[in-house]
Amino acid sequence: MLDESVFRQARFNHFGLAVRDLASACTFYQALGYQCSDPIVDMSQEVEIVMCRSALLPDVELLKPLHDKSPVSRSLKTSDAVIYHICLEVDNLEEFLKSLKATHRVVCVKPRTPAVLFDQRPVSFYYVKGVGLFEFLESES
């Protein structure tokens, strides 16, 4: 049974957009009024990342693969940009996953690891069958 109280604790954080050209993507988002961070390299995810933030629009994480074997590269085989994941911030990852697994088929794609972009806060990636790839960002204590 789906524990809706657990699901309501999840908050949208950002969507991840896989791109081939960070500069072009940044130019577009800046024209929309976003502030874009300097690029950072996250070796654990094998990507270069720019976080785009807006007071009015959802945050966007731009991800450029570092090489052809990066997990993000597979998403760019047929397009030069594609929504890669949705990031939800959760208070209790174990409780959230338990509730999610009660109603959906869930596969761990990348286990809990510190994220450079979020000051080493843990993130993990899960594929939810029929829904897509999710990044779960653990809330600050």
PDB file of C-alpha atoms in Angstrom:
ATOM      1  CA  MET A   1       0.000   0.000   0.000  1.00  0.00           C
ATOM      2  CA  LEU A   2       1.259   3.452  -0.918  1.00  0.00           C
ATOM      3  CA  ASP A   3       2.055   5.569   2.143  1.00  0.00           C
ATOM      4  CA  GLU A   4       0.995   8.976   0.864  1.00  0.00           C
ATOM      5  CA  SER A   5       2.309  10.769   3.961  1.00  0.00           C
ATOM      6  CA  VAL A   6       5.823   9.592   3.072  1.00  0.00           C
ATOM      7  CA  PHE A   7       5.395  10.686  -0.548  1.00  0.00           C
ATOM      8  CA  ARG A   8       4.222  14.143   0.519  1.00  0.00           C
ATOM      9  CA  GLN A   9       7.561  14.642   2.258  1.00  0.00           C
ATOM     10  CA  ALA A  10       9.347  14.561  -1.118  1.00  0.00           C
ATOM     11  CA  ARG A  11       9.978  17.962  -2.643  1.00  0.00           C
ATOM     12  CA  PHE A  12      10.838  18.792  -6.238  1.00  0.00           C
ATOM     13  CA  ASN A  13      14.436  20.038  -6.398  1.00  0.00           C
ATOM     14  CA  HIS A  14      15.328  20.216 -10.100  1.00  0.00           C
ATOM     15  CA  PHE A  15      15.252  18.418 -13.393  1.00  0.00           C
ATOM     16  CA  GLY A  16      18.434  17.224 -15.044  1.00  0.00           C
ATOM     17  CA  LEU A  17      18.911  17.997 -18.716  1.00  0.00           C
ATOM     18  CA  ALA A  18      21.573  16.053 -20.606  1.00  0.00           C
ATOM     19  CA  VAL A  19      23.220  18.269 -23.233  1.00  0.00           C
ATOM     20  CA  ARG A  20      26.054  18.072 -25.724  1.00  0.00           C
ATOM     21  CA  ASP A  21      26.880  21.813 -25.516  1.00  0.00           C
ATOM     22  CA  LEU A  22      26.877  23.474 -22.091  1.00  0.00           C
ATOM     23  CA  ALA A  23      27.615  26.971 -23.420  1.00  0.00           C
ATOM     24  CA  SER A  24      24.645  26.950 -25.778  1.00  0.00           C
ATOM     25  CA  ALA A  25      22.310  25.599 -23.097  1.00  0.00           C
ATOM     26  CA  CYS A  26      23.527  28.196 -20.578  1.00  0.00           C
ATOM     27  CA  THR A  27      22.932  31.008 -23.078  1.00  0.00           C
ATOM     28  CA  PHE A  28      19.349  29.846 -23.547  1.00  0.00           C
ATOM     29  CA  TYR A  29      18.608  29.564 -19.806  1.00  0.00           C
ATOM     30  CA  GLN A  30      20.266  32.904 -19.062  1.00  0.00           C
ATOM     31  CA  ALA A  31      17.984  34.514 -21.689  1.00  0.00           C
ATOM     32  CA  LEU A  32      15.061  33.118 -19.672  1.00  0.00           C
ATOM     33  CA  GLY A  33      16.399  34.873 -16.557  1.00  0.00           C
ATOM     34  CA  TYR A  34      18.301  31.992 -14.960  1.00  0.00           C
ATOM     35  CA  GLN A  35      21.557  32.436 -13.076  1.00  0.00           C
ATOM     36  CA  CYS A  36      23.982  29.707 -14.171  1.00  0.00           C
ATOM     37  CA  SER A  37      26.811  28.450 -11.987  1.00  0.00           C
ATOM     38  CA  ASP A  38      30.328  27.928 -13.220  1.00  0.00           C
ATOM     39  CA  PRO A  39      30.804  24.423 -14.612  1.00  0.00           C
ATOM     40  CA  ILE A  40      32.009  21.782 -12.180  1.00  0.00           C
ATOM     41  CA  VAL A  41      33.213  18.269 -12.887  1.00  0.00           C
ATOM     42  CA  ASP A  42      31.657  15.377 -10.995  1.00  0.00           C
ATOM     43  CA  MET A  43      33.854  12.354 -11.610  1.00  0.00           C
ATOM     44  CA  SER A  44      31.498  10.018  -9.720  1.00  0.00           C
ATOM     45  CA  GLN A  45      28.761  10.789 -12.264  1.00  0.00           C
ATOM     46  CA  GLU A  46      31.221  11.233 -15.162  1.00  0.00           C
ATOM     47  CA  VAL A  47      29.716  14.595 -16.124  1.00  0.00           C
ATOM     48  CA  GLU A  48      30.368  18.307 -16.219  1.00  0.00           C
ATOM     49  CA  ILE A  49      27.527  20.146 -14.493  1.00  0.00           C
ATOM     50  CA  VAL A  50      26.048  23.635 -14.509  1.00  0.00           C
ATOM     51  CA  MET A  51      23.195  24.454 -12.128  1.00  0.00           C
ATOM     52  CA  CYS A  52      20.718  27.020 -13.440  1.00  0.00           C
ATOM     53  CA  ARG A  53      18.507  28.730 -10.858  1.00  0.00           C
ATOM     54  CA  SER A  54      15.578  31.086 -11.220  1.00  0.00           C
ATOM     55  CA  ALA A  55      13.315  32.788  -8.714  1.00  0.00           C
ATOM     56  CA  LEU A  56      10.316  32.065 -10.945  1.00  0.00           C
ATOM     57  CA  LEU A  57      11.062  28.805 -12.780  1.00  0.00           C
ATOM     58  CA  PRO A  58      12.181  25.302 -11.737  1.00  0.00           C
ATOM     59  CA  ASP A  59      15.900  24.721 -11.222  1.00  0.00           C
ATOM     60  CA  VAL A  60      17.690  23.007 -14.109  1.00  0.00           C
ATOM     61  CA  GLU A  61      20.843  20.917 -13.809  1.00  0.00           C
ATOM     62  CA  LEU A  62      22.696  20.798 -17.136  1.00  0.00           C
ATOM     63  CA  LEU A  63      24.766  17.625 -17.538  1.00  0.00           C
ATOM     64  CA  LYS A  64      27.399  17.151 -20.209  1.00  0.00           C
ATOM     65  CA  PRO A  65      29.040  13.722 -20.365  1.00  0.00           C
ATOM     66  CA  LEU A  66      32.811  13.693 -19.913  1.00  0.00           C
ATOM     67  CA  HIS A  67      33.220  10.840 -22.404  1.00  0.00           C
ATOM     68  CA  ASP A  68      31.274   8.354 -24.506  1.00  0.00           C
ATOM     69  CA  LYS A  69      31.045   5.807 -21.690  1.00  0.00           C
ATOM     70  CA  SER A  70      29.377   8.223 -19.269  1.00  0.00           C
ATOM     71  CA  PRO A  71      25.869   7.044 -18.299  1.00  0.00           C
ATOM     72  CA  VAL A  72      24.520  10.353 -19.605  1.00  0.00           C
ATOM     73  CA  SER A  73      25.995   9.690 -23.072  1.00  0.00           C
ATOM     74  CA  ARG A  74      23.471   6.935 -23.714  1.00  0.00           C
ATOM     75  CA  SER A  75      20.654   9.460 -23.396  1.00  0.00           C
ATOM     76  CA  LEU A  76      22.198  11.638 -26.086  1.00  0.00           C
ATOM     77  CA  LYS A  77      22.459   8.986 -28.806  1.00  0.00           C
ATOM     78  CA  THR A  78      19.408  10.272 -30.684  1.00  0.00           C
ATOM     79  CA  SER A  79      19.206  13.905 -29.549  1.00  0.00           C
ATOM     80  CA  ASP A  80      21.503  16.770 -28.614  1.00  0.00           C
ATOM     81  CA  ALA A  81      19.502  17.442 -25.426  1.00  0.00           C
ATOM     82  CA  VAL A  82      17.045  15.386 -23.384  1.00  0.00           C
ATOM     83  CA  ILE A  83      15.501  15.472 -19.928  1.00  0.00           C
ATOM     84  CA  TYR A  84      17.629  12.953 -18.052  1.00  0.00           C
ATOM     85  CA  HIS A  85      16.135  12.824 -14.554  1.00  0.00           C
ATOM     86  CA  ILE A  86      13.876  14.439 -11.987  1.00  0.00           C
ATOM     87  CA  CYS A  87      15.428  15.201  -8.604  1.00  0.00           C
ATOM     88  CA  LEU A  88      13.341  14.940  -5.456  1.00  0.00           C
ATOM     89  CA  GLU A  89      14.626  15.980  -2.058  1.00  0.00           C
ATOM     90  CA  VAL A  90      13.607  13.505   0.639  1.00  0.00           C
ATOM     91  CA  ASP A  91      13.864  13.570   4.415  1.00  0.00           C
ATOM     92  CA  ASN A  92      14.253   9.827   4.931  1.00  0.00           C
ATOM     93  CA  LEU A  93      15.470   7.931   1.873  1.00  0.00           C
ATOM     94  CA  GLU A  94      14.961   4.458   3.354  1.00  0.00           C
ATOM     95  CA  GLU A  95      11.376   5.190   4.374  1.00  0.00           C
ATOM     96  CA  PHE A  96      10.643   6.833   1.031  1.00  0.00           C
ATOM     97  CA  LEU A  97      12.049   3.875  -0.946  1.00  0.00           C
ATOM     98  CA  LYS A  98      10.155   1.372   1.181  1.00  0.00           C
ATOM     99  CA  SER A  99       6.894   3.122   0.359  1.00  0.00           C
ATOM    100  CA  LEU A 100       7.813   3.513  -3.302  1.00  0.00           C
ATOM    101  CA  LYS A 101       8.774  -0.158  -3.656  1.00  0.00           C
ATOM    102  CA  ALA A 102       5.412  -1.198  -2.196  1.00  0.00           C
ATOM    103  CA  THR A 103       3.680  -0.005  -5.363  1.00  0.00           C
ATOM    104  CA  HIS A 104       6.312   0.277  -8.101  1.00  0.00           C
ATOM    105  CA  ARG A 105       9.166  -1.723  -9.551  1.00  0.00           C
ATOM    106  CA  VAL A 106      12.288   0.204  -8.565  1.00  0.00           C
ATOM    107  CA  VAL A 107      15.868  -0.466  -9.681  1.00  0.00           C
ATOM    108  CA  CYS A 108      18.896   1.161  -8.081  1.00  0.00           C
ATOM    109  CA  VAL A 109      20.998   2.694 -10.852  1.00  0.00           C
ATOM    110  CA  LYS A 110      23.593   4.407  -8.652  1.00  0.00           C
ATOM    111  CA  PRO A 111      23.734   3.868  -4.896  1.00  0.00           C
ATOM    112  CA  ARG A 112      24.035   6.600  -2.299  1.00  0.00           C
ATOM    113  CA  THR A 113      27.099   8.774  -2.949  1.00  0.00           C
ATOM    114  CA  PRO A 114      28.232  12.284  -1.963  1.00  0.00           C
ATOM    115  CA  ALA A 115      27.384  14.868  -4.626  1.00  0.00           C
ATOM    116  CA  VAL A 116      29.883  17.581  -5.528  1.00  0.00           C
ATOM    117  CA  LEU A 117      27.081  19.892  -6.671  1.00  0.00           C
ATOM    118  CA  PHE A 118      25.287  19.696  -3.310  1.00  0.00           C
ATOM    119  CA  ASP A 119      28.252  20.157  -0.957  1.00  0.00           C
ATOM    120  CA  GLN A 120      28.690  16.390  -0.543  1.00  0.00           C
ATOM    121  CA  ARG A 121      25.080  15.745   0.460  1.00  0.00           C
ATOM    122  CA  PRO A 122      24.176  12.171  -0.517  1.00  0.00           C
ATOM    123  CA  VAL A 123      22.313  11.441  -3.725  1.00  0.00           C
ATOM    124  CA  SER A 124      21.225   8.182  -5.291  1.00  0.00           C
ATOM    125  CA  PHE A 125      19.620   7.322  -8.616  1.00  0.00           C
ATOM    126  CA  TYR A 126      16.703   4.938  -9.084  1.00  0.00           C
ATOM    127  CA  TYR A 127      14.778   3.937 -12.166  1.00  0.00           C
ATOM    128  CA  VAL A 128      11.048   3.656 -11.495  1.00  0.00           C
ATOM    129  CA  LYS A 129       9.504   1.381 -14.114  1.00  0.00           C
ATOM    130  CA  GLY A 130       6.972   3.194 -16.231  1.00  0.00           C
ATOM    131  CA  VAL A 131       7.939   6.555 -14.745  1.00  0.00           C
ATOM    132  CA  GLY A 132      11.645   7.247 -15.383  1.00  0.00           C
ATOM    133  CA  LEU A 133      14.946   8.029 -13.709  1.00  0.00           C
ATOM    134  CA  PHE A 134      14.933   9.820 -10.368  1.00  0.00           C
ATOM    135  CA  GLU A 135      17.717  11.354  -8.355  1.00  0.00           C
ATOM    136  CA  PHE A 136      16.974  11.393  -4.637  1.00  0.00           C
ATOM    137  CA  LEU A 137      18.771  14.140  -2.736  1.00  0.00           C
ATOM    138  CA  GLU A 138      18.853  13.617   0.990  1.00  0.00           C
ATOM    139  CA  SER A 139      17.717  16.604   3.043  1.00  0.00           C
ATOM    140  CA  GLU A 140      20.123  18.475   5.224  1.00  0.00           C
ATOM    141  CA  SER A 141      19.932  17.388   8.846  1.00  0.00           C
TER     142      SER A 141
END
